PDB file of C-alpha atoms in Angstrom:
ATOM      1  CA  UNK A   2     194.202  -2.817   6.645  1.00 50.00           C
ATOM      2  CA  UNK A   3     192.803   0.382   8.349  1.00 47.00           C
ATOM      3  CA  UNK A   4     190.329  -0.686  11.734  1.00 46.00           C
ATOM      4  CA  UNK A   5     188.318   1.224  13.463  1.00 46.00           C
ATOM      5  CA  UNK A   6     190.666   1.124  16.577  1.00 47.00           C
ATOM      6  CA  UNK A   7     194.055   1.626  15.711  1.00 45.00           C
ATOM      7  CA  UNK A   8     197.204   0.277  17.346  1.00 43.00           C
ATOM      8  CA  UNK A   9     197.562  -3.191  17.181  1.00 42.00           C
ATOM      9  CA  UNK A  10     199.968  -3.455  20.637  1.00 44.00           C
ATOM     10  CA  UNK A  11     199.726  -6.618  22.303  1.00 42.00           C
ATOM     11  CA  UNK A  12     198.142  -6.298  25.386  1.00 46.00           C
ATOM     12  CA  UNK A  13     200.050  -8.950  27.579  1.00 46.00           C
ATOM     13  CA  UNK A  14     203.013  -7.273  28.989  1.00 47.00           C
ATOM     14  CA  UNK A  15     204.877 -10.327  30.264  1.00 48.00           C
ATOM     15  CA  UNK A  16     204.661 -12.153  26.798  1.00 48.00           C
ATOM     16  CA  UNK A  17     205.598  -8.862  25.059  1.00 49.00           C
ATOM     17  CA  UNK A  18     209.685  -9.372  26.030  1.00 58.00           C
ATOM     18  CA  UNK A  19     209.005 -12.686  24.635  1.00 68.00           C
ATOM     19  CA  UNK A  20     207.609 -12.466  21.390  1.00 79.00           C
ATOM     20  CA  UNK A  21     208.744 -10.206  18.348  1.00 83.00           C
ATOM     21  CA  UNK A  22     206.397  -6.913  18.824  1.00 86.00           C
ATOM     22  CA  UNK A  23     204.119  -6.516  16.005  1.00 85.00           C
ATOM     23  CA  UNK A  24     204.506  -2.882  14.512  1.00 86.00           C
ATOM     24  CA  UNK A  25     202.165  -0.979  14.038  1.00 86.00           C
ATOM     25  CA  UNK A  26     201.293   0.460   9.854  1.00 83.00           C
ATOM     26  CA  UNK A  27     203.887   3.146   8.794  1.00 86.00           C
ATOM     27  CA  UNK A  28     202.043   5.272   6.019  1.00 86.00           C
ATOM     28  CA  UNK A  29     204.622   6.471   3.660  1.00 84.00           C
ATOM     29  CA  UNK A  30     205.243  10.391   4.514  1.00 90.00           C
ATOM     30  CA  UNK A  31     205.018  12.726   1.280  1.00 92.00           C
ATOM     31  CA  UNK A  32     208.339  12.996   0.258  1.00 93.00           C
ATOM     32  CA  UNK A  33     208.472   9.130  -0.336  1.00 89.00           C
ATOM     33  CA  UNK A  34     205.006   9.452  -2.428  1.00 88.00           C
ATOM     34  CA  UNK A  35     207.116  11.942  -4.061  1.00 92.00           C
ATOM     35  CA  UNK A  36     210.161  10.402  -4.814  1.00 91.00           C
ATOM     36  CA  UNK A  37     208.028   7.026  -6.195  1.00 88.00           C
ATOM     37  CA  UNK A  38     206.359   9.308  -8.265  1.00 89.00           C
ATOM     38  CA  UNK A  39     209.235  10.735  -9.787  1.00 92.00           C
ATOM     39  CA  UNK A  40     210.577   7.643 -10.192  1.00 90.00           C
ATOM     40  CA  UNK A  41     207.982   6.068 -11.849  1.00 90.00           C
ATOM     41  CA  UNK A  42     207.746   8.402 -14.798  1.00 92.00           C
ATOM     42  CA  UNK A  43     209.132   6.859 -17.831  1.00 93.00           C
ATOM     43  CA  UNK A  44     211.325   9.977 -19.029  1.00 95.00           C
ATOM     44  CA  UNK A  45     212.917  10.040 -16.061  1.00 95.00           C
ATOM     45  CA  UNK A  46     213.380   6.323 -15.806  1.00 94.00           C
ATOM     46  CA  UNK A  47     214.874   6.394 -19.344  1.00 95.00           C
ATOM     47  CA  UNK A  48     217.167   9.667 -19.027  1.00 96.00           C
ATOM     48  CA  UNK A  49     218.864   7.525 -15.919  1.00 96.00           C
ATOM     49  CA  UNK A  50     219.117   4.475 -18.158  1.00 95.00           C
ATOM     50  CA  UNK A  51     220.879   6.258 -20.869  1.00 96.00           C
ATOM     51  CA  UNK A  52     223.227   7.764 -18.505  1.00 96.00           C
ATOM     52  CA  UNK A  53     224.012   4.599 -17.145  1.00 95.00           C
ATOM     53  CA  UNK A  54     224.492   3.349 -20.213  1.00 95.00           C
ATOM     54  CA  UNK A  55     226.719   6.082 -21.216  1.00 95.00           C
ATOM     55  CA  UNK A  56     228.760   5.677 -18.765  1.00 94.00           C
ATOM     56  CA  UNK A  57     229.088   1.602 -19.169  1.00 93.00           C
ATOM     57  CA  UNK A  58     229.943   2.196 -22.649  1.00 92.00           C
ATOM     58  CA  UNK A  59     232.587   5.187 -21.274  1.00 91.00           C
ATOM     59  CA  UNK A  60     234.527   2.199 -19.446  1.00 89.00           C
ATOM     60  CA  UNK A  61     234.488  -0.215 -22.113  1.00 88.00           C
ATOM     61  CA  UNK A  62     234.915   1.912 -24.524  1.00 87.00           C
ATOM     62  CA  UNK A  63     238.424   3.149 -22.265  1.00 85.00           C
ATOM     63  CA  UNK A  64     239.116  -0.930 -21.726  1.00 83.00           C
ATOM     64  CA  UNK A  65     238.724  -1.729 -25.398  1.00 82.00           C
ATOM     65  CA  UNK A  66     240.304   1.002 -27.084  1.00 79.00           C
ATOM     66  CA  UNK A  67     243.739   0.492 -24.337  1.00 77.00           C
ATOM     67  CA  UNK A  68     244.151  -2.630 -26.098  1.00 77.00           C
ATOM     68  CA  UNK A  69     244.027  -1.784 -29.320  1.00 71.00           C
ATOM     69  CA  UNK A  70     247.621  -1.712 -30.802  1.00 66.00           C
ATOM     70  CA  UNK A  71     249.168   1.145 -32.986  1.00 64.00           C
ATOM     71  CA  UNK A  72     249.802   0.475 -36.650  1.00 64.00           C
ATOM     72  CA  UNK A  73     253.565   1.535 -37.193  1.00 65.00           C
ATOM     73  CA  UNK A  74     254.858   0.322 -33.899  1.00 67.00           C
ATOM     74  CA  UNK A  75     258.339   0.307 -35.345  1.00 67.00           C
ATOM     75  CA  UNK A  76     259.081   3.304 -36.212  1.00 67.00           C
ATOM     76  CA  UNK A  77     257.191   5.525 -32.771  1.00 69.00           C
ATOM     77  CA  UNK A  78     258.679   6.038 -29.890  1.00 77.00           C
ATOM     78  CA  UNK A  79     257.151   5.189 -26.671  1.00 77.00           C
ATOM     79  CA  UNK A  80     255.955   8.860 -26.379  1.00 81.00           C
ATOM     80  CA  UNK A  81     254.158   8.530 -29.065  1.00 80.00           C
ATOM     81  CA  UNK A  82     252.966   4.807 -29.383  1.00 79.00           C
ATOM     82  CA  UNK A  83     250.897   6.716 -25.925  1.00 80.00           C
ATOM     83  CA  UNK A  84     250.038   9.304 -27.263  1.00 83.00           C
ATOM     84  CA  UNK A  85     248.449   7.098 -29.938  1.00 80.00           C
ATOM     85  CA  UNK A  86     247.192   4.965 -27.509  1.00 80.00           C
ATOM     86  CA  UNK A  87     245.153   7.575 -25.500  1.00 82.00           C
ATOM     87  CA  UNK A  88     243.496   9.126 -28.088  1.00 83.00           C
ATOM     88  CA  UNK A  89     242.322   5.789 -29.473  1.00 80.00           C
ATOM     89  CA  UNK A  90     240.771   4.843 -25.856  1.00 82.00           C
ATOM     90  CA  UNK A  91     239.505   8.424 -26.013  1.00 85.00           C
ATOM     91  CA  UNK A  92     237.774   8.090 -29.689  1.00 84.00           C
ATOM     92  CA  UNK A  93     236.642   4.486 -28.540  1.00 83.00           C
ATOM     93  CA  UNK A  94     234.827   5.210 -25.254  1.00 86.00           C
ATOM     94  CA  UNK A  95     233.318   8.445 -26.788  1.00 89.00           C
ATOM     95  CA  UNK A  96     231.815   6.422 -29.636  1.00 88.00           C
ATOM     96  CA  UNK A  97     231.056   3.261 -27.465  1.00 90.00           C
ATOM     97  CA  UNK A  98     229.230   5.499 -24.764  1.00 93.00           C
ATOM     98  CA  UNK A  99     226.981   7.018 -27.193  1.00 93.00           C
ATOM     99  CA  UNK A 100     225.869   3.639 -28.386  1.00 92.00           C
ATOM    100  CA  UNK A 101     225.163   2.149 -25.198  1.00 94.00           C
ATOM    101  CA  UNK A 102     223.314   5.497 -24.040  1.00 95.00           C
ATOM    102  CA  UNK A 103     220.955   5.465 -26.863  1.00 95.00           C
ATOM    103  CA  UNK A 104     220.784   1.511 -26.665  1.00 94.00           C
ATOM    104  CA  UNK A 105     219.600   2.465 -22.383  1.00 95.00           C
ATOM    105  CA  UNK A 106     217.645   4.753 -23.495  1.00 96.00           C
ATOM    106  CA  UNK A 107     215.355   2.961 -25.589  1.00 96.00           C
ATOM    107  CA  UNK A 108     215.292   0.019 -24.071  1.00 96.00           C
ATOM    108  CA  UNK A 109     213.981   1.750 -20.757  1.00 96.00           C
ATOM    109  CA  UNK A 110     211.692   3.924 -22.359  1.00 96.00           C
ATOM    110  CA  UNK A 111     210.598   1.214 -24.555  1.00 96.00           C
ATOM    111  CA  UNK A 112     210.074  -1.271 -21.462  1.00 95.00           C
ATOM    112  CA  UNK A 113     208.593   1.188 -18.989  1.00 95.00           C
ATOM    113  CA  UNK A 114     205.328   2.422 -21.661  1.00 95.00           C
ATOM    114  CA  UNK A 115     204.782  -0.942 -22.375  1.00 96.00           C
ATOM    115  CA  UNK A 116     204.774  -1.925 -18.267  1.00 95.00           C
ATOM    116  CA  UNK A 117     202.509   1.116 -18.145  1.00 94.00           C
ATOM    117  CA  UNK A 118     199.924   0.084 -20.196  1.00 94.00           C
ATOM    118  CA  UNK A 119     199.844  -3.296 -19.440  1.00 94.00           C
ATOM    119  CA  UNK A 120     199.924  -3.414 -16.249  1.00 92.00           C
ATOM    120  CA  UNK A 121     201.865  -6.052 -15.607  1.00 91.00           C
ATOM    121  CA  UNK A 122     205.147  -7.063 -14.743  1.00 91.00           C
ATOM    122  CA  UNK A 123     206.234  -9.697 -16.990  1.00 88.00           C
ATOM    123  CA  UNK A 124     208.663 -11.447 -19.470  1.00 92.00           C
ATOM    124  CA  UNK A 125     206.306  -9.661 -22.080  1.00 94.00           C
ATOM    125  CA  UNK A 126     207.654  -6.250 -21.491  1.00 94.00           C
ATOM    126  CA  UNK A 127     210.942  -7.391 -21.545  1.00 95.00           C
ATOM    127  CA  UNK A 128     210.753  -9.029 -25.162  1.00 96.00           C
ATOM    128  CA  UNK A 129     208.961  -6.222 -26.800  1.00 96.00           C
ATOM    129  CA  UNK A 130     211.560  -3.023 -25.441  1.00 96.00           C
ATOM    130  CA  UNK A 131     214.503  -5.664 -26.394  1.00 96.00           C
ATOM    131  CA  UNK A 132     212.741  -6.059 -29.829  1.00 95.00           C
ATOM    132  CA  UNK A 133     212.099  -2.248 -30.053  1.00 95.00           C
ATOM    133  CA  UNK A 134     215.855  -1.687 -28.996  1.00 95.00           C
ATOM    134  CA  UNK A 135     217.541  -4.034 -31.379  1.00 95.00           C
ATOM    135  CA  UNK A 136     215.049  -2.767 -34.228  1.00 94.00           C
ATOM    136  CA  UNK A 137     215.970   0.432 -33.488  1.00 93.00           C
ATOM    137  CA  UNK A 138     219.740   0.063 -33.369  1.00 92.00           C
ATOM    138  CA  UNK A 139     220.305  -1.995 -36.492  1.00 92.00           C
ATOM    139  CA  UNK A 140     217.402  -0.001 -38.609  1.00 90.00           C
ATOM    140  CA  UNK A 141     220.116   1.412 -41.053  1.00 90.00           C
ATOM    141  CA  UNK A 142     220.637  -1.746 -42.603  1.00 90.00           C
ATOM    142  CA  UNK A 143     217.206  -2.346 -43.812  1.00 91.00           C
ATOM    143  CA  UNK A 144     214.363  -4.388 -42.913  1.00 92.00           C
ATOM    144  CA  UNK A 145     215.876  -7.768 -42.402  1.00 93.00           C
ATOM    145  CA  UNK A 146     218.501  -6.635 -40.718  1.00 93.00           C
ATOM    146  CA  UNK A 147     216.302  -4.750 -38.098  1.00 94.00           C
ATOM    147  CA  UNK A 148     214.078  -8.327 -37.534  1.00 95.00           C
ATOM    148  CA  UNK A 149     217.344  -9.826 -37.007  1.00 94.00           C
ATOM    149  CA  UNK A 150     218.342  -7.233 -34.417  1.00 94.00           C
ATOM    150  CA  UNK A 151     214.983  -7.335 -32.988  1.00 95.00           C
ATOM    151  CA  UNK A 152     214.928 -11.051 -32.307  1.00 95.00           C
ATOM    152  CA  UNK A 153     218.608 -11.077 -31.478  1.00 95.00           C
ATOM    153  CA  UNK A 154     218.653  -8.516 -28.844  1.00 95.00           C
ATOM    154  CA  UNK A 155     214.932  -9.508 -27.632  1.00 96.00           C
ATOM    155  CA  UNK A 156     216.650 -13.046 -26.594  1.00 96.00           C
ATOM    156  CA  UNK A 157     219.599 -11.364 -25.318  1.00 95.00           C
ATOM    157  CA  UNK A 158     217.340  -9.174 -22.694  1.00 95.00           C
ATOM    158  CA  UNK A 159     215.494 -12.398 -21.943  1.00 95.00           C
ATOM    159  CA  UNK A 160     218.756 -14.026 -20.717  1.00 95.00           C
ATOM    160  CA  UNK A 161     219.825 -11.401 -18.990  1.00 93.00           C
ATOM    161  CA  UNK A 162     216.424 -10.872 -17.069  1.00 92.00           C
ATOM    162  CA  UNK A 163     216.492 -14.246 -16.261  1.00 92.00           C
ATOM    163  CA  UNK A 164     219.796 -14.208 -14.649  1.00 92.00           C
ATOM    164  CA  UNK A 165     219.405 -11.293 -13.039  1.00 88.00           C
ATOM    165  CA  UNK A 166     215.979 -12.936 -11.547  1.00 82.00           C
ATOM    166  CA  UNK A 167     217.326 -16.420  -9.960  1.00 75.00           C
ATOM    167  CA  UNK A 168     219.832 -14.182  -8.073  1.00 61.00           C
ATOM    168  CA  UNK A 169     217.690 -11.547  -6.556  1.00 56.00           C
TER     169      UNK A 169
ATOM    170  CA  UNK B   1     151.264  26.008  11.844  1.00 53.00           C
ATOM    171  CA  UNK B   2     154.103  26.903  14.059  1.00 53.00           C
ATOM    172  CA  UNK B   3     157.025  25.425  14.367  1.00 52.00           C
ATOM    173  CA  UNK B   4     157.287  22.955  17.589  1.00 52.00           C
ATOM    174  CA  UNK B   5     159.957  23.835  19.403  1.00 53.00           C
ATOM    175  CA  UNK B   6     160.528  20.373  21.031  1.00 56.00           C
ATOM    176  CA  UNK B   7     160.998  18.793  17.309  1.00 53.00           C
ATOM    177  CA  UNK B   8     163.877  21.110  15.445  1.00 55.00           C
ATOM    178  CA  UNK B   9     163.520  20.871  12.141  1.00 54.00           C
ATOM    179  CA  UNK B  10     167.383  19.825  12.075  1.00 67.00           C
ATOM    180  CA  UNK B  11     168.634  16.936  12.947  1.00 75.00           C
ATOM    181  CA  UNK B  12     170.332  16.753  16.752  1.00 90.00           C
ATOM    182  CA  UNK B  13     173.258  15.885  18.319  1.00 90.00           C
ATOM    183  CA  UNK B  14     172.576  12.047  18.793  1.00 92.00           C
ATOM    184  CA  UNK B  15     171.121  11.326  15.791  1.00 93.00           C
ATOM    185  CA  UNK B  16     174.432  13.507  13.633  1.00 93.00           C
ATOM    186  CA  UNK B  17     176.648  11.393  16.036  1.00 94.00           C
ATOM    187  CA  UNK B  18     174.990   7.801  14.985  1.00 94.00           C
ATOM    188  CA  UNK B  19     175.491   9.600  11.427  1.00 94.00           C
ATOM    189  CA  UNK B  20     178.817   9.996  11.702  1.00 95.00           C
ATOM    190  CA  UNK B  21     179.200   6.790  13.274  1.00 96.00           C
ATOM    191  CA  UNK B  22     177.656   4.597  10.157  1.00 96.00           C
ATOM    192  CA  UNK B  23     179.053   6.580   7.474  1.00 96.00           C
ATOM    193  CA  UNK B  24     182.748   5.811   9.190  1.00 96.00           C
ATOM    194  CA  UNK B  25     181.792   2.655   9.341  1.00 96.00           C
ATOM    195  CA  UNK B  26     180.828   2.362   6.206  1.00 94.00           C
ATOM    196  CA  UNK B  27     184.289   4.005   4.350  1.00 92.00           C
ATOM    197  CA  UNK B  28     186.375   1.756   6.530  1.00 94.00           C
ATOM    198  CA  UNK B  29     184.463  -1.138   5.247  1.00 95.00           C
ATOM    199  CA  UNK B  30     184.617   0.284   1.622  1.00 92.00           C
ATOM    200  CA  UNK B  31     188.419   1.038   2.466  1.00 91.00           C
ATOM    201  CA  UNK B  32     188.968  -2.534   3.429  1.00 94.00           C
ATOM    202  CA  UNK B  33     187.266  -4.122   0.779  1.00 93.00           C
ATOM    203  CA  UNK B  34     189.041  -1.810  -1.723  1.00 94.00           C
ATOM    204  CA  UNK B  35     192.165  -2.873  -0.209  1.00 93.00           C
ATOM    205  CA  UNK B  36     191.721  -6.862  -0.531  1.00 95.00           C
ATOM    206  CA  UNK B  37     190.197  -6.725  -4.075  1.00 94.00           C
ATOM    207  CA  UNK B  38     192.835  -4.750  -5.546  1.00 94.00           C
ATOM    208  CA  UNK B  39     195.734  -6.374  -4.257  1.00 94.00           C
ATOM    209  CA  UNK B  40     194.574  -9.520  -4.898  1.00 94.00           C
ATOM    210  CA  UNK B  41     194.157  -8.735  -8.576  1.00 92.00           C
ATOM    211  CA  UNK B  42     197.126  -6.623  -9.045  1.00 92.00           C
ATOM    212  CA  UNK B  43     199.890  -7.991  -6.712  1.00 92.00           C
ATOM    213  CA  UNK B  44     201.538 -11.229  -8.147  1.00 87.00           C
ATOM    214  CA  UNK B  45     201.654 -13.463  -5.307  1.00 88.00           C
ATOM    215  CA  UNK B  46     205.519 -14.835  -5.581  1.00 87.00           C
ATOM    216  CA  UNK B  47     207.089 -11.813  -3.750  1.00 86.00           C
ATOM    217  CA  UNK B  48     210.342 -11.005  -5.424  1.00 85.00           C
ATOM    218  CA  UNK B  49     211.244  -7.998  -4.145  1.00 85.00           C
ATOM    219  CA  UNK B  50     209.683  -5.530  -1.426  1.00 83.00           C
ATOM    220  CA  UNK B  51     208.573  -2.271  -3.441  1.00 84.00           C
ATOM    221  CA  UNK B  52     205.566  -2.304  -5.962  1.00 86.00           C
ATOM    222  CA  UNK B  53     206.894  -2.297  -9.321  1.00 88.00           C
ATOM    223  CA  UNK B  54     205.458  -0.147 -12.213  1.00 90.00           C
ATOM    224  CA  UNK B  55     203.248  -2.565 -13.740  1.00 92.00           C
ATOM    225  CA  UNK B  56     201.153  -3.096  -9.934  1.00 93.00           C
ATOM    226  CA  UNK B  57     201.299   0.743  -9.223  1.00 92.00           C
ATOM    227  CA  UNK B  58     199.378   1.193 -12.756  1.00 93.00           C
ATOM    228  CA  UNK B  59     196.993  -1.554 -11.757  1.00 94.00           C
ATOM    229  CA  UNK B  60     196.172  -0.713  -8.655  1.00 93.00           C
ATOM    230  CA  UNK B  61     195.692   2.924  -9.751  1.00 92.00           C
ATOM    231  CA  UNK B  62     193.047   1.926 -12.138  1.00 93.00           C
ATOM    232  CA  UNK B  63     191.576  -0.834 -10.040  1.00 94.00           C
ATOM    233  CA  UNK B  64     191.175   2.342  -7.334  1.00 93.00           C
ATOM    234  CA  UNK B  65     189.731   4.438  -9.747  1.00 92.00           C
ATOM    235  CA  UNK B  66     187.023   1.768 -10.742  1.00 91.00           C
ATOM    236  CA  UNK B  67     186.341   1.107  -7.231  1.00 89.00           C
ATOM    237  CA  UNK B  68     185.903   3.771  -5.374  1.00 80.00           C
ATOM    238  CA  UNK B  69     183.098   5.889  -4.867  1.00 63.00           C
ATOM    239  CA  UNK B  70     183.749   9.472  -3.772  1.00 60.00           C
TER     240      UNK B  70
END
């Protein structure tokens, strides 16, 4: 709270070693108004999601597709069974990092307009960019099965708000 | 009707610094005021973390803009 004499120093020296010095208001310099800015705007905040989300899907896609098994194991060699093997993990991160990019990317934008306009920070905004994201992702298979995604992956966000909350 | 020199027609020195004085007064009081109202409607009271999140900058930006008077 601003006062019309600054500097709120304790004035008793002796006690001063004693107690924990009270510090005086730190205004935030301009580049720190800056860099909240930027990161407050939602295109931004989205963009970073997706990458993130790219790049999640990159390594699952790498774990996931290593696993996978080649068809006509008898009759490759090892060189090739490898071969095989690499360019599934390659097909399979490729394809799973596009799907978790887009799946960041909506979700974020999705969350952060609706934060915006409310706002609030709340469960709300959670519900409704989880809603928007699974409705989005499943849309090709028609109506129902975007509600179902909706409600699925709205749920799904909802859990894993609420874990992330009880730890932090 | 000439003008008496002992009586400018401007204000003086004392009466600009008492002014001054008041209308400082008066913005820190606004400034205060602002401050309290504002976060105690924006700014849910169970801290969870230390920044403002997006939601209470977007309040507080419009509970600013209906408050103060420029």
């Amino acid at each position: 709270m601003a006062s019309a004499n600054p500097g709120t120093e304790t004035t008793n020296e002796s006690s001063s070693s004693n107690e924990p010095r009270i510090e005086p208001l730190r205004m935030p310099s301009m580049e720190e108004i800056r860099a909240q800015d930027i990161w407050n705007n939602c295109a931004v905040r989205s963009v970073a999601s997706g990458v993130m989300g790219g790049g999640l899907g990159l390594f699952m896609g790498l774990f996931l597709g290593a696993l996978e098994n080649p068809i006509m194991q008898d009759e490759m060699t090892a060189k090739q069974q490898f071969i095989y093997t690499a360019k599934q993990m390659g097909r399979r991160s490729w394809g799973s990092a596009k799907a978790f990019a887009v799946m960041g990317l909506i979700f974020s934008a999705a969350e952060c307009v609706v934060e915006k306009a409310r706002a609030k920070h709340d469960m709300t905004n959670t519900v409704v960019a989880g809603c928007a994201t699974g409705g989005a992702m499943s849309a090709k298979g028609g109506p129902k099965a975007a509600c179902a995604g909706c409600a699925g992956f709205a749920a799904f966000s909802v859990l894993i708000e609420k874990f992330l909350d009880r730890h932090s | 009707m000439a003008a008496n020199n002992s009586q400018p027609t401007g204000i003086d020195k004392e009466q600009a610094f008492g002014m001054a004085e008041t209308e400082m007064e008066y913005r820190v009081e606004l400034f205060n005021r602002l401050a309290q109202t504002c976060f105690n409607k924006c700014v849910d009271k169970r801290y969870k973390e230390a920044e403002l999140n997006m939601g209470e900058n977007s309040c507080i930006d419009r509970c600013v803009s209906k408050y103060w008077q420029f």
